Each structure stands twice: as structure tokens, then as C-alpha cells.
Short mmCIF file of C-alpha atoms and ligand atoms in Angstrom, two decimals:
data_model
loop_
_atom_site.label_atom_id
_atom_site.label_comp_id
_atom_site.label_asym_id
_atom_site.label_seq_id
_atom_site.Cartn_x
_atom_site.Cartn_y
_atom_site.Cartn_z
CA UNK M 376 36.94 62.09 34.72
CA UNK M 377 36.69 59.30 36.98
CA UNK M 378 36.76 55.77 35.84
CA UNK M 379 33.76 53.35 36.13
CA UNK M 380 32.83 51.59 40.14
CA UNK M 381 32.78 47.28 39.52
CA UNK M 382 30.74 45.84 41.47
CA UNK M 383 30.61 41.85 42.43
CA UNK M 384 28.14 39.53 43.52
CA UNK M 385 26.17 42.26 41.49
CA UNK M 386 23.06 40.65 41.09
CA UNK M 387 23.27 39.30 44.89
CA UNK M 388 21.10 41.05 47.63
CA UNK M 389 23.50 43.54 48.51
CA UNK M 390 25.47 43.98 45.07
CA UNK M 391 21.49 45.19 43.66
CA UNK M 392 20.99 47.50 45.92
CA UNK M 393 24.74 49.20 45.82
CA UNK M 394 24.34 49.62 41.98
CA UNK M 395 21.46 51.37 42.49
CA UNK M 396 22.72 53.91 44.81
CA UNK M 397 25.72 54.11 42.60
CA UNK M 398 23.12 54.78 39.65
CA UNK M 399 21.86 57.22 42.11
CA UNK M 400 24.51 59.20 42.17
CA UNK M 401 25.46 59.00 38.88
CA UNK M 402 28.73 57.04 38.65
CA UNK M 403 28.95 54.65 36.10
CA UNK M 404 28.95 51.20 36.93
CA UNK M 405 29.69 47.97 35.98
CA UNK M 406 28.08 44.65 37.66
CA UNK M 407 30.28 41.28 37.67
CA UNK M 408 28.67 38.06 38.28
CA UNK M 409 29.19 34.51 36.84
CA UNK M 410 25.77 34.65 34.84
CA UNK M 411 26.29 38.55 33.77
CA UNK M 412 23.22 39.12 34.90
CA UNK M 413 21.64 42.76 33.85
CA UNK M 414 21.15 45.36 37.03
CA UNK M 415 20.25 48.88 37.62
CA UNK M 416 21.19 49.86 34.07
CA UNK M 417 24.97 48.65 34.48
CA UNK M 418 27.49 47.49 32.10
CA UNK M 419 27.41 43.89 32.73
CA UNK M 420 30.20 41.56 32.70
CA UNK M 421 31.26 37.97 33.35
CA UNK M 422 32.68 37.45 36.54
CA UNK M 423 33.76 34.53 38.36
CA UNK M 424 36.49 34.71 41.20
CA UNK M 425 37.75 31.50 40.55
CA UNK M 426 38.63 32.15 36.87
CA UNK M 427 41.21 34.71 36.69
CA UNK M 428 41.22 34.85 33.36
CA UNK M 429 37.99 36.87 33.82
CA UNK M 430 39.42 39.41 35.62
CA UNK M 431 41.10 41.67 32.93
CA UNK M 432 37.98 42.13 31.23
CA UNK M 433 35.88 43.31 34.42
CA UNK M 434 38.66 45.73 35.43
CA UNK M 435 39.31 47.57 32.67
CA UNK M 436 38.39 51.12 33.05
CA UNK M 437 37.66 50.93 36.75
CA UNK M 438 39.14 53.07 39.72
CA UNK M 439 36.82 51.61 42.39
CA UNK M 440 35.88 47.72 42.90
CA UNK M 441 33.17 46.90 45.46
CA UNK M 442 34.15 43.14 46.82
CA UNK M 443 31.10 41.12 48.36
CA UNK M 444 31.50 37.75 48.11
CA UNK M 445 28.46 35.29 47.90
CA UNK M 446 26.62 33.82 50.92
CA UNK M 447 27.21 30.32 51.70
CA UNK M 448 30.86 30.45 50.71
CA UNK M 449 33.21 29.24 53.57
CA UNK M 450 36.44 30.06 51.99
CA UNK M 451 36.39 33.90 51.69
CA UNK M 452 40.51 33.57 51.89
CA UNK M 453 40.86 31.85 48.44
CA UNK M 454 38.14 33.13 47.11
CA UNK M 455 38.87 36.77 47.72
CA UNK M 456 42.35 37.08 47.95
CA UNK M 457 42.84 37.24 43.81
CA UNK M 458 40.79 39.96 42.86
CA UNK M 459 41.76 41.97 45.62
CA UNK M 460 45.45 40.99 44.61
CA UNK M 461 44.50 42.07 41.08
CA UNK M 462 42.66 45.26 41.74
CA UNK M 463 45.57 46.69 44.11
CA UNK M 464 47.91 45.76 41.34
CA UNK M 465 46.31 48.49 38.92
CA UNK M 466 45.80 51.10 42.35
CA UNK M 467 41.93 50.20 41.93
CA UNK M 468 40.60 51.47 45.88
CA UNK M 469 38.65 48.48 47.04
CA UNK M 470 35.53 48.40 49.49
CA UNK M 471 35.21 44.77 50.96
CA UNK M 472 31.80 43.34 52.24
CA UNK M 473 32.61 42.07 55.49
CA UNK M 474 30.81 40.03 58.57
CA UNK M 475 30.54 42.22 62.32
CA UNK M 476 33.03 40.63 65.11
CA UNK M 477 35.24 39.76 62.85
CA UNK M 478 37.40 41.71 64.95
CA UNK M 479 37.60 39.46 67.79
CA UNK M 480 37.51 35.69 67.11
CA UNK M 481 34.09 35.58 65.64
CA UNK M 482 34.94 34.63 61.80
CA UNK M 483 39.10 34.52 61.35
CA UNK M 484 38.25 34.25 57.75
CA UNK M 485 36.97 36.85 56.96
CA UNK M 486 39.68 38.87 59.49
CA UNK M 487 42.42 36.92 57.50
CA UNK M 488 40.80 38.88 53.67
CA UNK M 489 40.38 42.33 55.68
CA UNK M 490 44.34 41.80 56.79
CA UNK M 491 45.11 40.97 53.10
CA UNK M 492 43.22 44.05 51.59
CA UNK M 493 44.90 46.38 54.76
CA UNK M 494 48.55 45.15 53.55
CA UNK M 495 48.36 45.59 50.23
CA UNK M 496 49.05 49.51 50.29
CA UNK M 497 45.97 50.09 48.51
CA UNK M 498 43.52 52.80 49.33
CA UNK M 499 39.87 50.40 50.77
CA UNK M 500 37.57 50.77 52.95
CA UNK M 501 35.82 47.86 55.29
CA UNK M 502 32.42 47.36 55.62
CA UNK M 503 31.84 44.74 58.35
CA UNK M 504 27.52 44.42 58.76
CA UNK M 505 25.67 42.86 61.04
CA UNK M 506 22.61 40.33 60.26
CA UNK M 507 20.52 41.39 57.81
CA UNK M 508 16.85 41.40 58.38
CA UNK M 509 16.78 40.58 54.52
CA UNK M 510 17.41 37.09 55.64
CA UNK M 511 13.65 36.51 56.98
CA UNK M 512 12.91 37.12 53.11
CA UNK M 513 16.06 35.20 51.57
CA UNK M 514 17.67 32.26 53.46
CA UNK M 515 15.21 31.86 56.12
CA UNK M 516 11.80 32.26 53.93
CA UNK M 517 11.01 28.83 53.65
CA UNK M 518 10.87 29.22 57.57
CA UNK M 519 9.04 32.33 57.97
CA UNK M 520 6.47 30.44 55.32
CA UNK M 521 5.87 28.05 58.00
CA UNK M 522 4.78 30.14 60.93
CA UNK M 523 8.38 28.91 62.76
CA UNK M 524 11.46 30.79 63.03
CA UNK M 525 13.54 27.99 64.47
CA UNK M 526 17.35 29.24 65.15
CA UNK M 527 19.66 28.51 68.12
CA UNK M 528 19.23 32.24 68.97
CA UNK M 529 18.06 31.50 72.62
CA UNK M 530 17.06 35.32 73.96
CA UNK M 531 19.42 37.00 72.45
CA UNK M 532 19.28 40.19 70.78
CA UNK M 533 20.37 41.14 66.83
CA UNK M 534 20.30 44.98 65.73
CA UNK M 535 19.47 43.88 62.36
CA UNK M 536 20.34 45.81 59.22
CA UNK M 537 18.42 46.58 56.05
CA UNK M 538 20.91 45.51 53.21
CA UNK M 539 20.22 48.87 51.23
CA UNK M 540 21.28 50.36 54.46
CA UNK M 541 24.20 48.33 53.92
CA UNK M 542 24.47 49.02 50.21
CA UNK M 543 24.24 52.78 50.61
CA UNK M 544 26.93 52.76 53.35
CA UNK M 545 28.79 50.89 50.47
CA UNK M 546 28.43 53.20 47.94
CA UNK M 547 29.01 56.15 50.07
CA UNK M 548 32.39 54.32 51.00
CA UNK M 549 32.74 54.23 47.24
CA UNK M 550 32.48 57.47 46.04
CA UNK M 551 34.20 59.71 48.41
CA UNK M 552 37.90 59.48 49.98
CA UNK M 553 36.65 61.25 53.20
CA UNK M 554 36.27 56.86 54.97
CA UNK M 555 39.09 55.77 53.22
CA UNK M 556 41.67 53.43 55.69
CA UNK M 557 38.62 52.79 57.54
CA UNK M 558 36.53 50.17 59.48
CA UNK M 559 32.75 50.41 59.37
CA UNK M 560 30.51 48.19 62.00
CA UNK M 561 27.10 48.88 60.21
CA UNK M 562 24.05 47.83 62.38
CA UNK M 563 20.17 48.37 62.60
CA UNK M 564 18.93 51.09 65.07
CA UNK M 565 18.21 48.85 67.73
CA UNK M 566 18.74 45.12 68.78
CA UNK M 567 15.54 42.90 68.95
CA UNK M 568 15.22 39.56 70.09
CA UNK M 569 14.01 36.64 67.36
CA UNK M 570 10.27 36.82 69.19
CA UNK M 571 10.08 40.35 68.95
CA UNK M 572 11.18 40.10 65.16
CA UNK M 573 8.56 37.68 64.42
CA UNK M 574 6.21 39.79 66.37
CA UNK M 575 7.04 42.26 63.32
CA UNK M 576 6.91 40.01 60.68
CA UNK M 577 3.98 38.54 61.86
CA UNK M 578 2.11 42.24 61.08
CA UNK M 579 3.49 42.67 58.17
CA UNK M 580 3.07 39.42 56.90
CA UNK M 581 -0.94 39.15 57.93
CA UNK M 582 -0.23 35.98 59.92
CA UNK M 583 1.17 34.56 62.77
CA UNK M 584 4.74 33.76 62.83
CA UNK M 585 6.48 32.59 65.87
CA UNK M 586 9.96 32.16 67.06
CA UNK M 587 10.80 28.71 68.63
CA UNK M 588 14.30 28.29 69.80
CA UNK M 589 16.23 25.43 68.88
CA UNK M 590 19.83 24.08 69.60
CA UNK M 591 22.81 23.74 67.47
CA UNK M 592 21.98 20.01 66.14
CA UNK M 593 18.29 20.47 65.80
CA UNK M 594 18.96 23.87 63.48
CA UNK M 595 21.26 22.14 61.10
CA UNK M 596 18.74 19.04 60.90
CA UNK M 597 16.64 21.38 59.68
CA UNK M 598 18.90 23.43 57.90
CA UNK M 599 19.92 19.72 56.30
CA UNK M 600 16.23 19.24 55.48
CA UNK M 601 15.89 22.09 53.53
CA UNK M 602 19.02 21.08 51.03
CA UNK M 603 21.67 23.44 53.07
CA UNK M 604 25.43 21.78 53.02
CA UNK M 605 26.12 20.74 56.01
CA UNK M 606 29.49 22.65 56.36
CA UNK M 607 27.50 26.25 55.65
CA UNK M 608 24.98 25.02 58.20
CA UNK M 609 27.63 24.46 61.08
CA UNK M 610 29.07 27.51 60.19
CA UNK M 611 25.66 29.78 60.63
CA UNK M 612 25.39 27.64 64.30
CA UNK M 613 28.65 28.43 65.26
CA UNK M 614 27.71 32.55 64.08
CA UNK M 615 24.85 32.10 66.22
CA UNK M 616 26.89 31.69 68.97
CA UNK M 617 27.73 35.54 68.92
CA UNK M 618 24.13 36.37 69.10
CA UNK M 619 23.48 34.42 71.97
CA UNK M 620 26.10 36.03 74.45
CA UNK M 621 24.66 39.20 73.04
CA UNK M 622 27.48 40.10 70.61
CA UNK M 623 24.90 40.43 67.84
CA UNK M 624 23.20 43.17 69.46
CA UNK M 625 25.94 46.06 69.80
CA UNK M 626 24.10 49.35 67.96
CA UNK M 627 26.64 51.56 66.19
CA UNK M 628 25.78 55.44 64.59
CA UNK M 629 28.03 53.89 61.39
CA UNK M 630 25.37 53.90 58.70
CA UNK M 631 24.74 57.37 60.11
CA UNK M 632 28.92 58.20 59.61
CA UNK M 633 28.65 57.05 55.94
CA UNK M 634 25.21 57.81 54.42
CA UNK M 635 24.47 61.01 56.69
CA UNK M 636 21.02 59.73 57.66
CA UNK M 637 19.75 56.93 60.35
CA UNK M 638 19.74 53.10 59.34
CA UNK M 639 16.19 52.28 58.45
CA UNK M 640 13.99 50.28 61.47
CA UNK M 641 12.81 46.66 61.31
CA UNK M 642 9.46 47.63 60.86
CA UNK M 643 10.15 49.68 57.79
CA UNK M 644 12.12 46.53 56.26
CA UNK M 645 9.07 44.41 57.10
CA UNK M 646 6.41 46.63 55.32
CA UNK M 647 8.69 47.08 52.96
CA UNK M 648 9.04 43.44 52.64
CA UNK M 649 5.47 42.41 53.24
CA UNK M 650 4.49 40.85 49.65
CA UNK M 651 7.72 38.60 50.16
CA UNK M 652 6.82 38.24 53.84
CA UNK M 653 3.51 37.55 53.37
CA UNK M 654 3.92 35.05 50.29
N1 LIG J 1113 23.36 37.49 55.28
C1 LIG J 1113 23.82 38.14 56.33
O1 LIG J 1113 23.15 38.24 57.37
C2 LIG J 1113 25.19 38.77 56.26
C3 LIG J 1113 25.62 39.55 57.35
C4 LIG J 1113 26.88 40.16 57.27
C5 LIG J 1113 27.68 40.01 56.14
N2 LIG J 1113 27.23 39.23 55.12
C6 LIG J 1113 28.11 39.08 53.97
O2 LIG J 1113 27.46 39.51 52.80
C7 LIG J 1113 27.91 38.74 51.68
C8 LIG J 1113 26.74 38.16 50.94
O3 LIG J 1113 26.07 39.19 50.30
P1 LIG J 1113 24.74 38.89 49.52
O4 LIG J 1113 23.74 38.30 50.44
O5 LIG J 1113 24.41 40.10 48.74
O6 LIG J 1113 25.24 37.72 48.54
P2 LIG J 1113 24.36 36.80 47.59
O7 LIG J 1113 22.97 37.31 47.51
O8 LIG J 1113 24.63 35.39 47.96
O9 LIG J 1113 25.11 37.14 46.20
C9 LIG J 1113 25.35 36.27 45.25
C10 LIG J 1113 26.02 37.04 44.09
O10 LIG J 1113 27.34 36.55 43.89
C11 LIG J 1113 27.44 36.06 42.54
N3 LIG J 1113 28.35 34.93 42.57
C12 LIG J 1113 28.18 33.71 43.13
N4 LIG J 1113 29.29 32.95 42.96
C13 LIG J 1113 30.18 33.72 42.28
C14 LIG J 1113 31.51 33.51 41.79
N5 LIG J 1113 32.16 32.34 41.96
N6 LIG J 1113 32.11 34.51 41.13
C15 LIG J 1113 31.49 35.69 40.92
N7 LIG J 1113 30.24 35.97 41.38
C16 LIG J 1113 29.60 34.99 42.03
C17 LIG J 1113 26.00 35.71 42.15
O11 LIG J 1113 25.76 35.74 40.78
P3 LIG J 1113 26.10 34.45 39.85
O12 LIG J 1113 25.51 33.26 40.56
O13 LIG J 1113 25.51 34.76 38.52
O14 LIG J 1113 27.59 34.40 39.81
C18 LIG J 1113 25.27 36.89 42.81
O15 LIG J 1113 25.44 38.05 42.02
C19 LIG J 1113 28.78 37.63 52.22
O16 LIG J 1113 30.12 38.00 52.02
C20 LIG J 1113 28.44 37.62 53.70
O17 LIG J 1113 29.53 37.19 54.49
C21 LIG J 1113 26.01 38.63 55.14
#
């Protein structure tokens, strides 16, 4: 019988959404997060990354780990680096939550975890997404609240991805061996600009919302107003570099390669979304 699937940042927005696929499927599943919170039915348990000493616990009875580290944290390296140690140690296969264009020079990071995981023999599998259009609802709400979506964007394009597109890639990594060794680029069907994304939201939502582009400095002011640390903010500018010489809006058939079925659109996420949207 197979063992159990642990996943962390469980109660996070992708970690939800790839226990419930797992659920889905009917694998059974343990979520790890610092609070233990309770999802999808799981076995919870306390997990922090920075206290080893609550590894042991989490790991027991597991064959597959799903790694996805928390947003706003800007050393994936030592964060990262000890589970994965620890997981390859017991030949747990490990599927790591990582950022697109990490590949070239866009996050070395992230790169340096992905290199870690690929060297230590065990079996993994990469999932490297693009922006998620969850963001309009989670770290850029407050904005979207306002009527203003200001980010130094300038016209470029994102194909942004629904994160249970991203969570079902995840658990399809998960459960078979057919990806294993492999690198997944995971993006939305098609690339829009910010405008025509607020065009979207503003239907959804019932209200106008507008996208006014902003440099570098002006975004982390207001990234700075809204209580964001201003090493996480300089770090989302410099990201939004890569969307603005159109790096952001590369369309892959990925989430189509793992799941067997097209990445939802941005409108779908939107009406989906629409009491959060809308709020
Ligand atoms: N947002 C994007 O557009 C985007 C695009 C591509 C890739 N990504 C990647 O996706 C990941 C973020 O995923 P997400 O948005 O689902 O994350 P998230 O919502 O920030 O997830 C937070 C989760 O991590 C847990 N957590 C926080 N600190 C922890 C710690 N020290 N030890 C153990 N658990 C901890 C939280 O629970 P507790 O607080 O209870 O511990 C919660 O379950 C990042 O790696 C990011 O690079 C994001």
C-alpha cells in the first residue's frame, strides 16, 4: 500500500487546493503548517521548517512530500534546503513549488533549491508557475478594493494561472511516476496585460477597477504603506521586471501535460472569485 502524501504550507493558497485534489483522488494526506491548521479532511501536523526537530513527526509514514514554501519568504535556500535534505534521506520523492524563469537569471534562489533537490538522487518533480491570478484576491486585494491596480507592470503581458490549476498539476506530479525527473513551466491559457485583467475583474467584481502603472519606487511606497517589508517589496519590483520585457507572458500546454485537461481562463478565476473580488 502506498504511504501517506505531506503536504507544506498546507493551509496556504496553493497547499489547500493540492490537498483537495489529493483527497480527490483518494490518497491519504497529511497537511504541515506551523499552526496545524485542519484542511480537506487531512491528518494535521505541526510543521515549521526552521525547527527540525519537527520534522520526524511530519514524515513518518510518508512516500511523497509536496514542498511549497510561504510567500514573502526571501530565503527559499535555508529555508528549504532541510526538509528536502531530510525527505531524500528516507527516499521520500519530493515535488517542489517553484517560481517561472527561474531558469535563466530571474530568481537564483529559487534555481539554487531546484539544483539542491536535482542532486540529491532522489526521485522529484519541479513545478515552476507563473503569477497567479489568485493574487488580485490575496496580496493585491487591498488594491483591487480601491478601484487601482498600481504595479510597475508597464504593458506587459502575464499568462496568469489559477492556483488549483497549479495545485492539480501538483498533485498529478504527486501521484504518478510517469513526470518524475521533470521540469514543469505551468501558465494560464493566454497572457493579458494588467488593463485587460482589470477589465475582467472589473465584471466580475460589479465595479470599476483600473490599472494605473507605476514605477519601481512608487510600488514599494505603496507596497510600504500597506505594512509590506521592504526587502519582499524590492523583491516583487525586481520580479516585475520579467513581466515587463514580456517574460511573464510565455503560454506553455504544461498544466495540459500533467492534469490532462486545459488550465482554467482568467475569466473563470474571476467569477469564480467574484464574492472576494467584489468585497
Ligand atoms: N504568488 C505568486 O504569484 C506565485 C507565483 C509563482 C510561484 N509562487 C510560489 O508559491 C509559493 C507560495 O505559495 P502560497 O501562496 O500557497 O503560500 P502561502 O499562501 O503564503 O502559504 C503559507 C503557508 O505556509 C505555512 N507556513 C508559513 N511559514 C511557515 C514555516 N516557517 N514553516 C512551515 N509552514 C509555514 C502557513 O501556515 P502557518 O502560518 O500556520 O505556518 C501556510 O500554510 C512560494 O514558494 C512562491 O514562490 C507564487
Amino acid at each position: 500500500m502506498a504511504g501517506k502524501v505531506l503536504v507544506l504550507g498546507a493551509s496556504g493558497t496553493v497547499g489547500i487546493e493540492v490537498l483537495r485534489a489529493l483527497v480527490k483522488k483518494g490518497e491519504r494526506v497529511k497537511a504541515g503548517s506551523r499552526r496545524g491548521t485542519p484542511v480537506a479532511d487531512a491528518e494535521v501536523v505541526m510543521f515549521d521548517y526552521r525547527d527540525c526537530s519537527t520534522y520526524g513527526h511530519a514524515l513518518d509514514g510518508v512516500d511523497r512530500i509536496c514542498v511549497i514554501a510561504p510567500e514573502g519568504h526571501l530565503d527559499p535556500v535555508a529555508l528549504l534546503k532541510p526538509i528536502i535534505q531530510a525527505a531524500a534521506a528516507r527516499g521520500i520523492k519530493t515535488v517542489l513549488m517553484s517560481v517561472i524563469g527561474v531558469g535563466g537569471d530571474d530568481d537564483p534562489p529559487h534555481r539554487e533549491v531546484e539544483l539542491f533537490l536535482e542532486k540529491t538522487g532522489a526521485q522529484f518533480v519541479i513545478i515552476r508557475a507563473n503569477w497567479f491570478a489568485d493574487n488580485f484576491h490575496g496580496q493585491w486585494l487591498e488594491s483591487v478594493r480601491h478601484g487601482t491596480i498600481a504595479v510597475p507592470a508597464a504593458d506587459g503581458r502575464t499568462s496568469f494561472i489559477d492556483a488549483r490549476d497549479v495545485a492539480e498539476g501538483a498533485a498529478s506530479a504527486l501521484t504518478g511516476d510517469a513526470f518524475n525527473g521533470q521540469v514543469f513551466d505551468l501558465t494560464g491559457p493566454e497572457a493579458l496585460s494588467y488593463g485587460e485583467a482589470a477589465a475582467i475583474l472589473s465584471q466580475a467584481a460589479g465595479r470599476p477597477i483600473v490599472y494605473t502603472p507605476v514605477d519601481d519606487e512608487t510600488f514599494i511606497g505603496l507596497l510600504a504603506d500597506a505594512g509590506i517589508p521592504g526587502d519582499y517589496a524590492r523583491y516583487l519590483a525586481r520580479r516585475f521586471q520579467s513581466v515587463r520585457e514580456g517574460r511573464a507572458a510565455i503560454v506553455t500546454d504544461d498544466v495540459e501535460r500533467l492534469t490532462g485537461r486545459k488550465p482554467r481562463t482568467f475569466e473563470t478565476y474571476a467569477r469564480d472569485h467574484a464574492t472576494a473580488l467584489a468585497a
